[in-house]
mmCIF file of C-alpha atoms in Angstrom:
data_model
loop_
_atom_site.group_PDB
_atom_site.id
_atom_site.type_symbol
_atom_site.label_atom_id
_atom_site.label_comp_id
_atom_site.label_asym_id
_atom_site.label_seq_id
_atom_site.Cartn_x
_atom_site.Cartn_y
_atom_site.Cartn_z
ATOM 1 C CA MET A 1 164.383 3.288 -59.961
ATOM 2 C CA PRO A 2 166.595 4.100 -57.031
ATOM 3 C CA LYS A 3 169.603 1.765 -56.312
ATOM 4 C CA VAL A 4 169.405 -1.422 -54.967
ATOM 5 C CA GLY A 5 170.652 -1.368 -51.349
ATOM 6 C CA MET A 6 170.045 2.062 -51.109
ATOM 7 C CA GLU A 7 166.584 1.977 -49.029
ATOM 8 C CA PRO A 8 167.720 2.321 -45.541
ATOM 9 C CA VAL A 9 170.163 5.205 -46.565
ATOM 10 C CA ARG A 10 167.664 7.220 -47.944
ATOM 11 C CA ARG A 11 164.671 6.645 -45.775
ATOM 12 C CA LYS A 12 167.173 6.993 -42.990
ATOM 13 C CA ALA A 13 167.944 10.557 -44.724
ATOM 14 C CA LEU A 14 164.081 11.632 -44.706
ATOM 15 C CA VAL A 15 164.286 10.895 -41.194
ATOM 16 C CA ASP A 16 166.902 12.373 -40.553
ATOM 17 C CA ALA A 17 166.520 15.761 -42.617
ATOM 18 C CA ALA A 18 162.960 15.521 -41.275
ATOM 19 C CA LEU A 19 163.931 16.015 -37.710
ATOM 20 C CA ARG A 20 166.173 18.994 -39.011
ATOM 21 C CA VAL A 21 163.200 20.785 -40.423
ATOM 22 C CA ILE A 22 160.701 20.567 -38.222
ATOM 23 C CA GLY A 23 163.234 21.260 -35.474
ATOM 24 C CA ASP A 24 163.678 24.789 -38.195
ATOM 25 C CA HIS A 25 159.812 25.356 -38.670
ATOM 26 C CA GLY A 26 158.950 24.752 -34.845
ATOM 27 C CA SER A 27 155.812 22.786 -35.846
ATOM 28 C CA LEU A 28 154.628 19.802 -38.407
ATOM 29 C CA THR A 29 153.535 22.210 -41.025
ATOM 30 C CA VAL A 30 156.530 21.307 -43.364
ATOM 31 C CA THR A 31 155.874 20.024 -46.475
ATOM 32 C CA MET A 32 157.459 16.095 -48.192
ATOM 33 C CA SER A 33 159.099 19.310 -50.856
ATOM 34 C CA ASP A 34 160.730 20.611 -47.664
ATOM 35 C CA ILE A 35 161.970 17.561 -45.845
ATOM 36 C CA ALA A 36 163.266 16.003 -49.664
ATOM 37 C CA ARG A 37 165.701 19.098 -50.290
ATOM 38 C CA GLN A 38 166.710 19.023 -47.185
ATOM 39 C CA ALA A 39 167.919 15.335 -47.650
ATOM 40 C CA GLY A 40 168.854 16.115 -50.944
ATOM 41 C CA VAL A 41 166.128 13.765 -52.877
ATOM 42 C CA SER A 42 163.327 14.521 -55.299
ATOM 43 C CA PRO A 43 159.614 14.709 -53.584
ATOM 44 C CA ALA A 44 158.822 11.772 -55.787
ATOM 45 C CA LEU A 45 161.619 9.564 -54.248
ATOM 46 C CA ALA A 46 160.141 11.076 -50.961
ATOM 47 C CA HIS A 47 156.839 9.487 -51.673
ATOM 48 C CA HIS A 48 158.397 6.061 -53.268
ATOM 49 C CA TYR A 49 159.666 5.285 -49.636
ATOM 50 C CA PHE A 50 157.214 6.902 -46.977
ATOM 51 C CA GLY A 51 154.154 7.434 -49.028
ATOM 52 C CA SER A 52 152.888 10.712 -47.650
ATOM 53 C CA LYS A 53 153.891 12.816 -45.623
ATOM 54 C CA GLU A 54 152.035 11.268 -42.887
ATOM 55 C CA GLN A 55 154.276 8.500 -43.093
ATOM 56 C CA LEU A 56 157.064 9.744 -42.193
ATOM 57 C CA LEU A 57 156.105 12.396 -39.976
ATOM 58 C CA ILE A 58 155.509 9.276 -38.067
ATOM 59 C CA GLU A 59 158.400 7.433 -38.999
ATOM 60 C CA THR A 60 160.693 10.237 -37.532
ATOM 61 C CA ILE A 61 158.589 9.625 -34.142
ATOM 62 C CA ARG A 62 159.894 5.857 -34.104
ATOM 63 C CA SER A 63 163.627 7.031 -34.421
ATOM 64 C CA LEU A 64 163.941 9.159 -31.430
ATOM 65 C CA LEU A 65 161.617 6.697 -29.461
ATOM 66 C CA ARG A 66 164.221 4.040 -31.077
ATOM 67 C CA GLN A 67 167.180 5.619 -30.306
ATOM 68 C CA LEU A 68 166.011 6.809 -26.735
ATOM 69 C CA ARG A 69 165.212 2.992 -26.032
ATOM 70 C CA SER A 70 168.341 1.959 -27.139
ATOM 71 C CA ASP A 71 170.726 4.694 -25.055
ATOM 72 C CA THR A 72 168.282 4.140 -21.721
ATOM 73 C CA VAL A 73 169.233 0.304 -22.019
ATOM 74 C CA ALA A 74 173.216 0.587 -22.509
ATOM 75 C CA ALA A 75 172.637 3.283 -19.489
ATOM 76 C CA LEU A 76 170.930 0.313 -18.014
ATOM 77 C CA GLN A 77 173.180 -2.345 -17.983
ATOM 78 C CA ALA A 78 176.331 -0.107 -16.706
ATOM 79 C CA ALA A 79 174.691 0.863 -13.473
ATOM 80 C CA ARG A 80 174.647 -1.756 -10.819
ATOM 81 C CA THR A 81 172.361 -0.296 -8.251
ATOM 82 C CA PRO A 82 169.070 0.975 -8.208
ATOM 83 C CA ARG A 83 169.766 4.470 -7.544
ATOM 84 C CA ALA A 84 172.800 4.657 -9.741
ATOM 85 C CA ARG A 85 170.079 2.990 -12.354
ATOM 86 C CA LEU A 86 167.635 6.253 -11.451
ATOM 87 C CA SER A 87 170.876 8.692 -12.417
ATOM 88 C CA ALA A 88 171.159 6.469 -15.262
ATOM 89 C CA VAL A 89 167.916 7.012 -16.443
ATOM 90 C CA ILE A 90 168.565 10.854 -15.698
ATOM 91 C CA ARG A 91 171.258 11.508 -17.928
ATOM 92 C CA VAL A 92 169.833 9.481 -20.904
ATOM 93 C CA SER A 93 166.666 12.013 -21.050
ATOM 94 C CA PHE A 94 169.281 14.448 -21.539
ATOM 95 C CA HIS A 95 171.624 13.196 -23.476
ATOM 96 C CA ALA A 96 173.415 15.914 -25.945
ATOM 97 C CA ASP A 97 171.224 13.708 -28.932
ATOM 98 C CA GLN A 98 168.013 14.251 -27.726
ATOM 99 C CA PHE A 99 168.655 17.658 -25.810
ATOM 100 C CA ALA A 100 169.881 19.284 -29.570
ATOM 101 C CA PRO A 101 167.349 22.402 -30.030
ATOM 102 C CA GLU A 102 166.029 20.963 -33.007
ATOM 103 C CA THR A 103 165.343 16.968 -31.329
ATOM 104 C CA ILE A 104 163.568 19.627 -28.796
ATOM 105 C CA ALA A 105 161.189 21.445 -31.134
ATOM 106 C CA ALA A 106 160.401 17.726 -33.076
ATOM 107 C CA TRP A 107 159.138 16.362 -29.976
ATOM 108 C CA LEU A 108 157.655 19.859 -28.708
ATOM 109 C CA ALA A 109 155.614 20.054 -32.443
ATOM 110 C CA PHE A 110 154.654 16.483 -31.906
ATOM 111 C CA TYR A 111 153.382 16.817 -27.979
ATOM 112 C CA ALA A 112 150.816 19.583 -30.731
ATOM 113 C CA GLU A 113 150.779 17.657 -32.826
ATOM 114 C CA ALA A 114 149.073 14.538 -30.467
ATOM 115 C CA GLN A 115 146.090 16.772 -29.825
ATOM 116 C CA ARG A 116 144.673 15.991 -33.178
ATOM 117 C CA SER A 117 146.327 12.839 -34.323
ATOM 118 C CA GLU A 118 145.445 10.018 -32.333
ATOM 119 C CA GLU A 119 148.695 7.738 -33.689
ATOM 120 C CA THR A 120 150.977 10.081 -32.289
ATOM 121 C CA ARG A 121 149.113 10.595 -29.238
ATOM 122 C CA ARG A 122 149.745 6.867 -29.064
ATOM 123 C CA PHE A 123 153.588 6.927 -29.341
ATOM 124 C CA LEU A 124 153.918 9.464 -26.728
ATOM 125 C CA VAL A 125 152.231 7.933 -24.459
ATOM 126 C CA ILE A 126 154.398 4.887 -25.535
ATOM 127 C CA TYR A 127 157.631 7.379 -24.476
ATOM 128 C CA ALA A 128 155.925 8.607 -20.907
ATOM 129 C CA ARG A 129 155.061 5.130 -20.210
ATOM 130 C CA ARG A 130 158.368 3.793 -20.644
ATOM 131 C CA LEU A 131 159.821 6.913 -18.882
ATOM 132 C CA ARG A 132 157.472 6.802 -15.557
ATOM 133 C CA SER A 133 158.230 2.694 -16.109
ATOM 134 C CA ASN A 134 162.465 2.485 -15.532
ATOM 135 C CA LEU A 135 162.266 5.567 -12.900
ATOM 136 C CA LEU A 136 159.365 3.592 -10.828
ATOM 137 C CA ALA A 137 160.717 0.096 -10.798
ATOM 138 C CA ASP A 138 164.329 1.170 -9.255
ATOM 139 C CA LEU A 139 162.315 3.714 -6.505
ATOM 140 C CA LYS A 140 160.622 0.744 -5.445
ATOM 141 C CA ALA A 141 163.708 -1.012 -5.106
ATOM 142 C CA LEU A 142 164.638 1.890 -2.339
ATOM 143 C CA LEU A 143 161.075 3.047 -1.687
ATOM 144 C CA PRO A 144 157.374 2.216 -0.285
ATOM 145 C CA ALA A 145 155.273 1.725 -3.172
ATOM 146 C CA GLY A 146 152.859 4.599 -2.435
ATOM 147 C CA ALA A 147 156.662 6.576 -2.318
ATOM 148 C CA ALA A 148 158.212 5.412 -5.087
ATOM 149 C CA GLU A 149 154.696 6.285 -7.520
ATOM 150 C CA ARG A 150 154.615 10.231 -6.453
ATOM 151 C CA ILE A 151 158.230 10.215 -6.450
ATOM 152 C CA ALA A 152 158.128 8.683 -10.388
ATOM 153 C CA GLU A 153 155.191 11.143 -11.486
ATOM 154 C CA GLY A 154 157.140 14.230 -10.260
ATOM 155 C CA ALA A 155 160.820 12.968 -11.863
ATOM 156 C CA ALA A 156 159.533 12.389 -15.239
ATOM 157 C CA ALA A 157 157.357 15.586 -15.039
ATOM 158 C CA MET A 158 160.305 17.517 -14.489
ATOM 159 C CA ILE A 159 162.528 16.193 -17.079
ATOM 160 C CA ASP A 160 159.496 17.019 -19.753
ATOM 161 C CA GLY A 161 159.090 20.204 -17.918
ATOM 162 C CA LEU A 162 162.657 21.062 -18.430
ATOM 163 C CA TYR A 163 162.191 19.787 -22.031
ATOM 164 C CA ILE A 164 159.602 22.781 -22.547
ATOM 165 C CA ARG A 165 162.067 25.339 -20.452
ATOM 166 C CA GLN A 166 164.694 24.818 -22.809
ATOM 167 C CA SER A 167 162.152 25.938 -25.619
ATOM 168 C CA LEU A 168 162.028 29.113 -24.297
ATOM 169 C CA LYS A 169 165.413 31.114 -25.922
ATOM 170 C CA SER A 170 165.964 33.599 -23.181
ATOM 171 C CA ALA A 171 165.985 31.875 -20.533
ATOM 172 C CA PRO A 172 168.242 28.193 -21.655
ATOM 173 C CA ILE A 173 168.838 25.728 -18.858
ATOM 174 C CA GLY A 174 171.787 23.451 -20.059
ATOM 175 C CA ILE A 175 172.573 20.158 -20.322
ATOM 176 C CA GLU A 176 174.295 19.472 -17.122
ATOM 177 C CA ALA A 177 171.890 22.407 -15.188
ATOM 178 C CA SER A 178 168.937 20.140 -16.164
ATOM 179 C CA ILE A 179 170.671 16.805 -14.536
ATOM 180 C CA ALA A 180 171.686 18.895 -12.015
ATOM 181 C CA LEU A 181 168.087 20.211 -10.946
ATOM 182 C CA THR A 182 166.375 16.797 -11.007
ATOM 183 C CA GLU A 183 168.961 15.201 -9.416
ATOM 184 C CA ASP A 184 168.536 17.831 -6.229
ATOM 185 C CA TYR A 185 164.478 17.175 -6.757
ATOM 186 C CA LEU A 186 164.861 13.154 -6.703
ATOM 187 C CA ASN A 187 167.788 13.146 -3.847
ATOM 188 C CA ALA A 188 165.617 15.240 -1.570
ATOM 189 C CA LEU A 189 162.431 13.238 -2.101
ATOM 190 C CA LEU A 190 164.313 10.227 -1.271
ATOM 191 C CA ALA A 191 166.337 11.674 1.827
ATOM 192 C CA ASP A 192 162.627 12.816 3.451
ATOM 193 C CA ALA A 193 160.604 8.939 2.157
ATOM 194 C CA SER A 194 163.460 6.634 2.770
ATOM 195 C CA PRO A 195 162.821 4.645 6.025
ATOM 196 C CA SER A 196 166.813 3.760 6.230
ATOM 197 C CA PRO A 197 169.277 5.687 4.491
ATOM 198 C CA GLN A 198 170.683 1.921 4.096
ATOM 199 C CA ARG A 199 167.701 0.710 2.167
ATOM 200 C CA GLY A 200 168.364 -0.197 -1.131
ATOM 201 C CA GLU A 201 172.530 0.347 -0.585
ATOM 202 C CA GLY A 202 174.093 -2.301 -3.023
ATOM 203 C CA THR A 203 171.000 -4.285 -4.378
ATOM 204 C CA THR A 204 172.314 -6.121 -7.633
ATOM 205 C CA ILE A 205 170.151 -5.895 -10.684
ATOM 206 C CA SER A 206 169.798 -9.837 -12.046
ATOM 207 C CA ASN A 207 166.117 -10.234 -10.837
ATOM 208 C CA HIS A 208 164.813 -6.713 -12.249
ATOM 209 C CA PRO A 209 162.011 -8.772 -14.917
ATOM 210 C CA ARG A 210 163.858 -5.559 -17.726
ATOM 211 C CA ASP A 211 166.422 -7.649 -17.388
ATOM 212 C CA LYS A 212 165.602 -11.054 -18.247
#
């Protein structure tokens, strides 16, 4: 029997191992034995904690989303203007943890799996909605609603697209380059769409719905 109190440790070790194994394989065609071996536990123990490989993979997606959400909340709390908050969202999207090769490979594998798995698709929709919402909320403080929605969609697509570019090993794009490209895109469209250069400057976040 597993030792009392070891379950959270073992579960995290298995989730971390799943992420590494998926990243190494570049797909979800891994076995529970592969993951258990990477975690240094028996397949029986892996099944004891998660029941099936599918449930372990779902928990791996949840883990990625939880970490991304935690990093985003902390970054947004530290930013003091709408424009700074937009930069915080961009930088978090390319945080070293999220931009690690195995993490990117895992995200791409989950996107492929979403074509077959409704539950996987649901989690990826949650991610997409959160990213768009975080961008849109502060763009609306700077621009009319229509322009804000258009730019939010474009910035979100650019962030996701740069993940795909990173998967092309022949032409990798690093963290700072990805941030710079996204910031350049945002700056150009903000300058083009802003009715006034001063609009939104100095805006505080105390009345933002997410901050309540």
